[in-house]
Amino acid sequence: MSGNSFGKIFRITTWGESHGQAVGVVVDGVPSGLPLEEEDVQVELNRRRPGKSEIETSRKERDKVRILSGVFDGKTLGTPIQMLVENEDVESGEYEKRKSKPRPGHADLTYKLKHGHVDYRGGGRASGRETVGRVAAGAIAKKLLDMKGIEILSHVVRAGGVGIEERPSIEEIRNVPEENNMKCADMDVASRMEKRVLEAENDGDSTGGVVEVLALGAPAGLGEPVFDKLDAEIAKALMSIGAVKGVEIGSGFESAERRGSEVNDSIRFKDGEIVFETNTAGGVLGGISSGAPLIARIAVKPTPSISKLQKTVDFETGENADLRLEGRFDPNICPRIVPVAESMMALVLADLMLRAGKINPDKLEGGK
Amino acid sequence: MSGNSFGKIFRITTWGESHGQAVGVVVDGVPSGLPLEEEDVQVELNRRRPGKSEIETSRKERDKVRILSGVFDGKTLGTPIQMLVENEDVESGEYEKRKSKPRPGHADLTYKLKHGHVDYRGGGRASGRETVGRVAAGAIAKKLLDMKGIEILSHVVRAGGVGIEERPSIEEIRNVPEENNMKCADMDVASRMEKRVLEAENDGDSTGGVVEVLALGAPAGLGEPVFDKLDAEIAKALMSIGAVKGVEIGSGFESAERRGSEVNDSIRFKDGEIVFETNTAGGVLGGISSGAPLIARIAVKPTPSISKLQKTVDFETGENADLRLEGRFDPNICPRIVPVAESMMALVLADLMLRAGKINPDKLEGGK
Amino acid sequence: MSGNSFGKIFRITTWGESHGQAVGVVVDGVPSGLPLEEEDVQVELNRRRPGKSEIETSRKERDKVRILSGVFDGKTLGTPIQMLVENEDVESGEYEKRKSKPRPGHADLTYKLKHGHVDYRGGGRASGRETVGRVAAGAIAKKLLDMKGIEILSHVVRAGGVGIEERPSIEEIRNVPEENNMKCADMDVASRMEKRVLEAENDGDSTGGVVEVLALGAPAGLGEPVFDKLDAEIAKALMSIGAVKGVEIGSGFESAERRGSEVNDSIRFKDGEIVFETNTAGGVLGGISSGAPLIARIAVKPTPSISKLQKTVDFETGENADLRLEGRFDPNICPRIVPVAESMMALVLADLMLRAGKINPDKLEGGK
Amino acid sequence: MSGNSFGKIFRITTWGESHGQAVGVVVDGVPSGLPLEEEDVQVELNRRRPGKSEIETSRKERDKVRILSGVFDGKTLGTPIQMLVENEDVESGEYEKRKSKPRPGHADLTYKLKHGHVDYRGGGRASGRETVGRVAAGAIAKKLLDMKGIEILSHVVRAGGVGIEERPSIEEIRNVPEENNMKCADMDVASRMEKRVLEAENDGDSTGGVVEVLALGAPAGLGEPVFDKLDAEIAKALMSIGAVKGVEIGSGFESAERRGSEVNDSIRFKDGEIVFETNTAGGVLGGISSGAPLIARIAVKPTPSISKLQKTVDFETGENADLRLEGRFDPNICPRIVPVAESMMALVLADLMLRAGKINPDKLEGGK
């Protein structure tokens, strides 16, 4: 009820404030017998860790994960997996100074109105730091999906007003190099994006963009009719990421402009298998996976933390106030959303694979 | 788990196949003491009923609702409210003829793959007829919200490639006349929309569009942090409507193109209240309502039922096949989605009002 | 949240007030492909129907069930199954007269305190009539379990202060004849029970007893560790039946008096299978089924409706008051609890079979 | 779904294996503004800690709790509260030796059958050590309830075949001294209990007993009708404690032997308040609290760990085998169940207070 949990069978609960002692996640519903070690999770946490490039906040965190339970002799037990990451770089002086002034575009104001007593340091639970738990849990979900031949990919398709024009191949998306700061599969577009992002940063401003997430190899039949449709679950999962203001599936908003004859994907038999001639549906029909690749895109708003002067209120004085933020911000959050978006997609699919009976909830085959 | 329920405290379960005996909904979690009679629900069902204009399917249904439980002496009891609507116009000959050929763009194929045994008549649960239950439940949610000063509105902003250019006033949206077939607040745009919709229909084709939903008067503090954010819940609710392929909040995908200084809504005190100078956020900050109007928009794909020849497979012959649909279709589904979208928004808010403790779950004040 | 639903995957929601238009249940989570017709449900409803003997209330109800959804061509669809039974014998004059005086031992008082506005006629939702929905849903659960070789049985072991001394055989329990008013497998004890029950009734009083429920053939591995243990789920399910004041598993309260060496059931291999030399555990170890028969017993309090003069309050006068009930009561409710207890056990097991992945949630094998 | 969580609004998830790195609990749904420090939790953990007397296992654990999140400036934030206790005394040699031989009366066998891959050291999740999380969470629930004037008490009423004959006063139960090894309010009975417990231990055997739990000051109206009745929730909560084989409410199994006129508690006005002349109902009518003290009792089986020779199987040899356990056991677990039973009752009531709208889920009054 309190919103810190996600999933029904593969169910995670993230915990921890940005500037508290630690952040983490407990992952419940993982069947026994999945090989798992800390390094599997660490690899994914390293992908989301800040400070790797000029366009990311310089907050320094090693983000070393510890698995405290649920794994024995290198394999999961079917019991809750608790993972913990200590917070290290938690200077809070900057926050102290402006704790009575909610930052525009941030959750400061609404958390205050909802809970009264808040941890004003670094956004508390609304901080991007909460995604440590999501990504750690996502690493386990990915491992589980991998056993079933499902692969999750994500890449940036627009940023700073610049976007790809042609859809890159799966191979290109899969191989976006780690040193590609924008996580855009088209290297040329990536460098134009980065230029625009840095321009805005120099103006004390920030930019947004669009991130795409794909799932390959998901079997037909995932998703529950009516309210828990696959696309509805994906929409919720992705919209729950901070800064996301829109979600679309397949051709999404563009399909609203077209005609039925253009949008209905023709169905064909090919070598005894059912295939589609096109995939405007993004892999979902009637809320249930069709076997075609799942495709979703999210609109990411510009990072709300900017160094330009902004207008807000001051709860202490009860007056309007100006606010100029100082500190470390991501001028464009899209590349750092990539591993988070992958994690959310993985969490949705791991849960739906279990819900559809395609993974045994008690133990993996051969896990005896 | 099976996807037929929505909400946590204000919780509904819809039931019934398109061409079965009846459709309906059981609504649980309504506090005792809410005045309710069948007419309150009937009014909303009449708004969604087909056959009211040229651009809607001509299926004839009186859709007379019966409330079977949960109400006594004109007021709710706090017990489950069961509502039932008989199916009347259920000729199934057309479906019988092509039951082995899944319609492109429909759920026929995926339901078959998921469940094996299906009701092929009229789409079963995937039919638009399932929304009778949503709208009936939404009528109750709206009544409950109305007591707390919350109003839900919806209108069509794009259809058949034509869209409004200026945002209509709340007053204009509230007063879209029932005889406005397109449910578009700008009468001029409405007539251009209708022209394009009918053109496509004459070509044996269909069109899509964009529908906006608003909630006015929602208090600050609704939505649960992290995963059950208000915008995440809205995204799931709206994406669960058939034919919806995208959801955006506030400036949505457009905000992805802008800079932080343009998108951060300035916060001000005005007469002791907190207000925002703009509302690009659409009323949500960090997943929690800010007190500003809630604004969401959905991308509606063209109705998949078209009379043009389409390519599909035949499960009986195991061969590819052609398919030409005959019968009654909505050439553009946007106007009929208006009451459904309102219902989903109302269901989300009624549930979140209860979850945030802003409505007593056992009895309404004065309901003694 | 509102307490009208039971189960997580095989999930039911009962609805309807005792003296409203109808009562019923929607059953969600039944896989597609289960053969089902109204007669399957009617048989079980007939077992719970009142008025079959002298020791049951004479309320006349035909309790004819209608299945309104979820079944097509004689098999389930995997969609919600709505079942409805009209209320016929709903004279409410008696209730009208004493509506301001809560009956001792009944829920009148607490419903009033909780909800304010109540349906005072016949106990509303707290009436035994609510169990129509449980038994209808239980009939489906039993059918599903039967396909997996699981059988549910129940019998009365104590009533009116008289109890069986020796455990009857499974065969004897299975074959308690329908005309055995006490539903006790030992005919001699049954007739002594009945004598004591009628004696008390002649005194204007009522009696209680103990009902046992068994499940045979349940596989090892059912139940989830820690909080959702099999025995915890059974305890909740059975305690949720009106008039039940205690639940015990296996040797239950008696085992509290014994030593570990007497209570630990020895484990042995027999023909390659694991068996237990005794079954004091009642088929559950650490909250998980062991493969041995599941055994639970419930304490049923005397029916609170008695014709003796009782002391209560009058909300209208604000004074203490006397109350003498007139009308139709069950002098001992144990025999009528038998089908309800079976239903609750069946609902627990059907849900746990699905949760443990032992039944495919989407479709039964061969249900293609 | 995986059974490691309890509660709907006040929701906990315990994690950790007996001999893993740590055990703990994440507590979600605590409103903001509750004063909380580690010492509040430590006090309760000290009550459950083993090794305090001759009748408890000599496993040495300091059980020092760390609160890692959810608390700031001495008050809760409304965010998840993660609490962690390191495991210190985790010698596993004894378990290693007999890992292929399931201990009778323990969960070894059923966990193996369910999950295949298990942590055989000390019972894993089925260990009494899991209750560290329950008691830590219970400490928070108790603090919250205390603010609403609700007090939870528990005491041992039978052990080793010896029981109290007269109900002690609330004052006596409240003041059972910490050095009373049996946690029985009647000092004379306590010493006879202890004698019998030690006698059995000298025989290499163990004993069981009965523990009572009370809640004072709970308002009328708690519990949800039909399936989530207060007594049903209590039954599940208490039955989920290891070694518990029965639960009864109020007069429980004894009321099954009596007549309605003896069991119906007369209702009276006293100083404008509704009171009952007796409390055979144990504070619950129709599944909803009446305002009278809540009373529940549980049957605790003899500790399954005994040093007598036992019969079991050996999975390695595939043969029957003998087993003699060596190590540290509780000869009677009742006194150590006292704080656990209190915790479970507190968790049920904290959750139901929130569900009934009697505590604001977002912030405590004055928590602004």
PDB file of C-alpha atoms in Angstrom, chain A residues 2-178:
ATOM      1  CA  SER A   2       2.798   2.418   0.800  1.00  0.00           C
ATOM      2  CA  GLY A   3       4.197   2.176  -2.675  1.00  0.00           C
ATOM      3  CA  ASN A   4       7.644   0.812  -1.921  1.00  0.00           C
ATOM      4  CA  SER A   5       6.962  -2.625  -3.369  1.00  0.00           C
ATOM      5  CA  PHE A   6       6.633  -3.806  -6.949  1.00  0.00           C
ATOM      6  CA  GLY A   7       5.438  -7.090  -8.428  1.00  0.00           C
ATOM      7  CA  LYS A   8       3.101  -9.792  -7.228  1.00  0.00           C
ATOM      8  CA  ILE A   9       5.130 -13.017  -7.241  1.00  0.00           C
ATOM      9  CA  PHE A  10       8.605 -11.671  -8.079  1.00  0.00           C
ATOM     10  CA  ARG A  11       8.141  -8.896  -5.545  1.00  0.00           C
ATOM     11  CA  ILE A  12      10.663  -6.301  -4.472  1.00  0.00           C
ATOM     12  CA  THR A  13      10.653  -3.688  -1.736  1.00  0.00           C
ATOM     13  CA  THR A  14      13.236  -0.928  -1.966  1.00  0.00           C
ATOM     14  CA  TRP A  15      14.241   1.026   1.138  1.00  0.00           C
ATOM     15  CA  GLY A  16      16.623   3.746   2.185  1.00  0.00           C
ATOM     16  CA  GLU A  17      16.948   7.500   1.983  1.00  0.00           C
ATOM     17  CA  SER A  18      19.472   9.223  -0.247  1.00  0.00           C
ATOM     18  CA  HIS A  19      21.519  10.514   2.669  1.00  0.00           C
ATOM     19  CA  GLY A  20      20.693   7.864   5.276  1.00  0.00           C
ATOM     20  CA  GLN A  21      22.981   5.019   6.295  1.00  0.00           C
ATOM     21  CA  ALA A  22      22.267   2.730   3.386  1.00  0.00           C
ATOM     22  CA  VAL A  23      19.904   1.912   0.555  1.00  0.00           C
ATOM     23  CA  GLY A  24      18.808  -1.498  -0.592  1.00  0.00           C
ATOM     24  CA  VAL A  25      16.148  -3.887  -1.651  1.00  0.00           C
ATOM     25  CA  VAL A  26      14.622  -7.127  -0.531  1.00  0.00           C
ATOM     26  CA  VAL A  27      13.665  -9.397  -3.415  1.00  0.00           C
ATOM     27  CA  ASP A  28      11.051 -12.016  -2.670  1.00  0.00           C
ATOM     28  CA  GLY A  29       9.659 -14.698  -4.937  1.00  0.00           C
ATOM     29  CA  VAL A  30      12.851 -15.769  -6.672  1.00  0.00           C
ATOM     30  CA  PRO A  31      12.643 -19.554  -7.128  1.00  0.00           C
ATOM     31  CA  SER A  32      15.350 -21.676  -5.538  1.00  0.00           C
ATOM     32  CA  GLY A  33      18.249 -22.896  -7.616  1.00  0.00           C
ATOM     33  CA  LEU A  34      19.202 -19.734  -9.530  1.00  0.00           C
ATOM     34  CA  PRO A  35      23.005 -19.302  -9.543  1.00  0.00           C
ATOM     35  CA  LEU A  36      23.716 -15.910  -8.012  1.00  0.00           C
ATOM     36  CA  GLU A  37      26.683 -14.071  -6.613  1.00  0.00           C
ATOM     37  CA  GLU A  38      27.360 -10.487  -5.623  1.00  0.00           C
ATOM     38  CA  GLU A  39      29.320  -9.868  -8.797  1.00  0.00           C
ATOM     39  CA  ASP A  40      26.201 -10.494 -10.931  1.00  0.00           C
ATOM     40  CA  VAL A  41      24.532  -7.586  -9.181  1.00  0.00           C
ATOM     41  CA  GLN A  42      27.635  -5.406  -8.974  1.00  0.00           C
ATOM     42  CA  VAL A  43      28.003  -5.348 -12.762  1.00  0.00           C
ATOM     43  CA  GLU A  44      24.586  -3.754 -13.135  1.00  0.00           C
ATOM     44  CA  LEU A  45      25.122  -1.324 -10.245  1.00  0.00           C
ATOM     45  CA  ASN A  46      28.330  -0.169 -11.912  1.00  0.00           C
ATOM     46  CA  ARG A  47      26.321   0.676 -15.037  1.00  0.00           C
ATOM     47  CA  ARG A  48      24.032   3.036 -13.069  1.00  0.00           C
ATOM     48  CA  ARG A  49      26.752   4.513 -10.824  1.00  0.00           C
ATOM     49  CA  PRO A  50      27.171   8.257 -11.201  1.00  0.00           C
ATOM     50  CA  GLY A  51      30.352  10.109 -12.011  1.00  0.00           C
ATOM     51  CA  LYS A  52      31.436   8.095 -14.990  1.00  0.00           C
ATOM     52  CA  SER A  53      31.274  10.983 -17.464  1.00  0.00           C
ATOM     53  CA  GLU A  54      31.014  14.729 -17.806  1.00  0.00           C
ATOM     54  CA  ILE A  55      27.264  14.586 -18.235  1.00  0.00           C
ATOM     55  CA  GLU A  56      26.664  12.875 -14.912  1.00  0.00           C
ATOM     56  CA  THR A  57      26.647  14.163 -11.364  1.00  0.00           C
ATOM     57  CA  SER A  58      30.028  13.905  -9.700  1.00  0.00           C
ATOM     58  CA  ARG A  59      28.682  12.340  -6.487  1.00  0.00           C
ATOM     59  CA  LYS A  60      31.182   9.656  -5.619  1.00  0.00           C
ATOM     60  CA  GLU A  61      29.793   6.301  -4.577  1.00  0.00           C
ATOM     61  CA  ARG A  62      31.459   2.939  -4.826  1.00  0.00           C
ATOM     62  CA  ASP A  63      28.062   1.302  -4.480  1.00  0.00           C
ATOM     63  CA  LYS A  64      29.455  -1.989  -3.282  1.00  0.00           C
ATOM     64  CA  VAL A  65      26.575  -4.418  -2.839  1.00  0.00           C
ATOM     65  CA  ARG A  66      26.297  -7.027  -0.081  1.00  0.00           C
ATOM     66  CA  ILE A  67      23.841  -9.928  -0.368  1.00  0.00           C
ATOM     67  CA  LEU A  68      22.750 -10.663   3.198  1.00  0.00           C
ATOM     68  CA  SER A  69      20.286 -13.491   2.729  1.00  0.00           C
ATOM     69  CA  GLY A  70      18.536 -15.803   0.321  1.00  0.00           C
ATOM     70  CA  VAL A  71      21.645 -17.294  -1.280  1.00  0.00           C
ATOM     71  CA  PHE A  72      23.550 -20.373  -0.098  1.00  0.00           C
ATOM     72  CA  ASP A  73      26.331 -22.263  -1.832  1.00  0.00           C
ATOM     73  CA  GLY A  74      26.079 -19.904  -4.817  1.00  0.00           C
ATOM     74  CA  LYS A  75      22.413 -20.519  -5.511  1.00  0.00           C
ATOM     75  CA  THR A  76      19.176 -18.881  -4.457  1.00  0.00           C
ATOM     76  CA  LEU A  77      17.129 -20.584  -1.752  1.00  0.00           C
ATOM     77  CA  GLY A  78      13.645 -19.413  -2.713  1.00  0.00           C
ATOM     78  CA  THR A  79      13.748 -17.129   0.342  1.00  0.00           C
ATOM     79  CA  PRO A  80      13.984 -13.306   0.445  1.00  0.00           C
ATOM     80  CA  ILE A  81      17.203 -11.884  -0.943  1.00  0.00           C
ATOM     81  CA  GLN A  82      18.276  -8.824   1.008  1.00  0.00           C
ATOM     82  CA  MET A  83      20.815  -6.553  -0.705  1.00  0.00           C
ATOM     83  CA  LEU A  84      22.449  -3.565   0.913  1.00  0.00           C
ATOM     84  CA  VAL A  85      24.592  -0.693  -0.355  1.00  0.00           C
ATOM     85  CA  GLU A  86      26.089   1.743   2.141  1.00  0.00           C
ATOM     86  CA  ASN A  87      25.745   5.454   1.456  1.00  0.00           C
ATOM     87  CA  GLU A  88      29.177   7.016   1.510  1.00  0.00           C
ATOM     88  CA  ASP A  89      29.170  10.479   0.008  1.00  0.00           C
ATOM     89  CA  VAL A  90      26.477  12.073   2.130  1.00  0.00           C
ATOM     90  CA  GLU A  91      27.476  15.671   2.754  1.00  0.00           C
ATOM     91  CA  SER A  92      24.236  17.455   3.592  1.00  0.00           C
ATOM     92  CA  GLY A  93      25.308  21.044   4.257  1.00  0.00           C
ATOM     93  CA  GLU A  94      23.909  22.280   0.966  1.00  0.00           C
ATOM     94  CA  TYR A  95      20.501  20.768   1.764  1.00  0.00           C
ATOM     95  CA  GLU A  96      20.542  22.143   5.293  1.00  0.00           C
ATOM     96  CA  LYS A  97      20.807  25.692   3.987  1.00  0.00           C
ATOM     97  CA  ARG A  98      17.693  25.547   1.851  1.00  0.00           C
ATOM     98  CA  LYS A  99      15.575  23.008   3.661  1.00  0.00           C
ATOM     99  CA  SER A 100      12.588  25.328   3.959  1.00  0.00           C
ATOM    100  CA  LYS A 101      12.555  26.114   0.239  1.00  0.00           C
ATOM    101  CA  PRO A 102      11.119  23.362  -1.988  1.00  0.00           C
ATOM    102  CA  ARG A 103      12.959  23.024  -5.294  1.00  0.00           C
ATOM    103  CA  PRO A 104      10.682  23.530  -8.340  1.00  0.00           C
ATOM    104  CA  GLY A 105      10.184  20.380 -10.376  1.00  0.00           C
ATOM    105  CA  HIS A 106      11.260  18.208  -7.422  1.00  0.00           C
ATOM    106  CA  ALA A 107       9.245  16.217  -4.903  1.00  0.00           C
ATOM    107  CA  ASP A 108      10.290  18.416  -1.955  1.00  0.00           C
ATOM    108  CA  LEU A 109       6.968  20.208  -1.824  1.00  0.00           C
ATOM    109  CA  THR A 110       4.663  17.236  -2.240  1.00  0.00           C
ATOM    110  CA  TYR A 111       6.540  15.044   0.239  1.00  0.00           C
ATOM    111  CA  LYS A 112       6.316  17.851   2.767  1.00  0.00           C
ATOM    112  CA  LEU A 113       2.577  18.201   2.176  1.00  0.00           C
ATOM    113  CA  LYS A 114       2.039  14.458   2.394  1.00  0.00           C
ATOM    114  CA  HIS A 115       4.249  13.450   5.292  1.00  0.00           C
ATOM    115  CA  GLY A 116       4.963  16.607   7.261  1.00  0.00           C
ATOM    116  CA  HIS A 117       8.217  15.274   8.695  1.00  0.00           C
ATOM    117  CA  VAL A 118      10.696  14.692   5.863  1.00  0.00           C
ATOM    118  CA  ASP A 119      14.351  13.951   5.265  1.00  0.00           C
ATOM    119  CA  TYR A 120      15.254  17.063   3.310  1.00  0.00           C
ATOM    120  CA  ARG A 121      18.742  15.831   2.500  1.00  0.00           C
ATOM    121  CA  GLY A 122      19.075  14.929  -1.152  1.00  0.00           C
ATOM    122  CA  GLY A 123      15.472  14.140  -1.879  1.00  0.00           C
ATOM    123  CA  GLY A 124      15.144  11.264   0.591  1.00  0.00           C
ATOM    124  CA  ARG A 125      13.243   8.471  -1.079  1.00  0.00           C
ATOM    125  CA  ALA A 126      12.468  10.606  -4.146  1.00  0.00           C
ATOM    126  CA  SER A 127      16.162  10.739  -4.952  1.00  0.00           C
ATOM    127  CA  GLY A 128      17.576   8.926  -7.941  1.00  0.00           C
ATOM    128  CA  ARG A 129      19.579   7.033  -5.353  1.00  0.00           C
ATOM    129  CA  GLU A 130      16.507   4.902  -4.668  1.00  0.00           C
ATOM    130  CA  THR A 131      17.137   3.271  -8.053  1.00  0.00           C
ATOM    131  CA  VAL A 132      20.095   1.384  -6.573  1.00  0.00           C
ATOM    132  CA  GLY A 133      17.523  -1.038  -5.214  1.00  0.00           C
ATOM    133  CA  ARG A 134      15.687  -1.252  -8.529  1.00  0.00           C
ATOM    134  CA  VAL A 135      18.847  -2.006 -10.458  1.00  0.00           C
ATOM    135  CA  ALA A 136      20.072  -4.579  -7.937  1.00  0.00           C
ATOM    136  CA  ALA A 137      16.714  -6.369  -8.105  1.00  0.00           C
ATOM    137  CA  GLY A 138      16.670  -5.972 -11.880  1.00  0.00           C
ATOM    138  CA  ALA A 139      20.003  -7.793 -12.088  1.00  0.00           C
ATOM    139  CA  ILE A 140      18.393 -10.857 -10.526  1.00  0.00           C
ATOM    140  CA  ALA A 141      15.321 -10.582 -12.736  1.00  0.00           C
ATOM    141  CA  LYS A 142      17.569 -10.422 -15.793  1.00  0.00           C
ATOM    142  CA  LYS A 143      19.428 -13.548 -14.728  1.00  0.00           C
ATOM    143  CA  LEU A 144      16.163 -15.390 -14.324  1.00  0.00           C
ATOM    144  CA  LEU A 145      14.856 -14.181 -17.696  1.00  0.00           C
ATOM    145  CA  ASP A 146      18.111 -15.059 -19.372  1.00  0.00           C
ATOM    146  CA  MET A 147      17.535 -18.693 -18.400  1.00  0.00           C
ATOM    147  CA  LYS A 148      14.317 -18.516 -20.400  1.00  0.00           C
ATOM    148  CA  GLY A 149      15.935 -16.849 -23.393  1.00  0.00           C
ATOM    149  CA  ILE A 150      14.602 -13.356 -22.736  1.00  0.00           C
ATOM    150  CA  GLU A 151      16.928 -10.386 -23.251  1.00  0.00           C
ATOM    151  CA  ILE A 152      16.305  -6.792 -22.162  1.00  0.00           C
ATOM    152  CA  LEU A 153      17.897  -3.832 -23.942  1.00  0.00           C
ATOM    153  CA  SER A 154      17.628  -0.080 -23.666  1.00  0.00           C
ATOM    154  CA  HIS A 155      19.066   2.910 -25.469  1.00  0.00           C
ATOM    155  CA  VAL A 156      18.579   6.663 -25.744  1.00  0.00           C
ATOM    156  CA  VAL A 157      16.687   7.711 -28.895  1.00  0.00           C
ATOM    157  CA  ARG A 158      16.329  11.460 -28.266  1.00  0.00           C
ATOM    158  CA  ALA A 159      18.170  13.912 -26.003  1.00  0.00           C
ATOM    159  CA  GLY A 160      18.561  17.668 -25.924  1.00  0.00           C
ATOM    160  CA  GLY A 161      16.207  17.976 -28.881  1.00  0.00           C
ATOM    161  CA  VAL A 162      18.244  15.635 -31.099  1.00  0.00           C
ATOM    162  CA  GLY A 163      17.037  12.176 -32.071  1.00  0.00           C
ATOM    163  CA  ILE A 164      17.851   9.150 -34.159  1.00  0.00           C
ATOM    164  CA  GLU A 165      16.201   9.037 -37.549  1.00  0.00           C
ATOM    165  CA  GLU A 166      16.524   5.400 -38.384  1.00  0.00           C
ATOM    166  CA  ARG A 167      15.922   2.534 -36.041  1.00  0.00           C
ATOM    167  CA  PRO A 168      19.285   0.933 -35.197  1.00  0.00           C
ATOM    168  CA  SER A 169      19.605  -2.842 -35.432  1.00  0.00           C
ATOM    169  CA  ILE A 170      19.317  -5.009 -32.333  1.00  0.00           C
ATOM    170  CA  GLU A 171      23.006  -5.737 -32.734  1.00  0.00           C
ATOM    171  CA  GLU A 172      23.832  -2.030 -32.619  1.00  0.00           C
ATOM    172  CA  ILE A 173      21.665  -1.454 -29.565  1.00  0.00           C
ATOM    173  CA  ARG A 174      23.181  -4.432 -27.804  1.00  0.00           C
ATOM    174  CA  ASN A 175      26.668  -3.116 -28.437  1.00  0.00           C
ATOM    175  CA  VAL A 176      26.446   0.528 -27.431  1.00  0.00           C
ATOM    176  CA  PRO A 177      29.894   0.953 -25.895  1.00  0.00           C
ATOM    177  CA  GLU A 178      30.188   1.794 -22.216  1.00  0.00           C
TER     178      GLU A 178
END
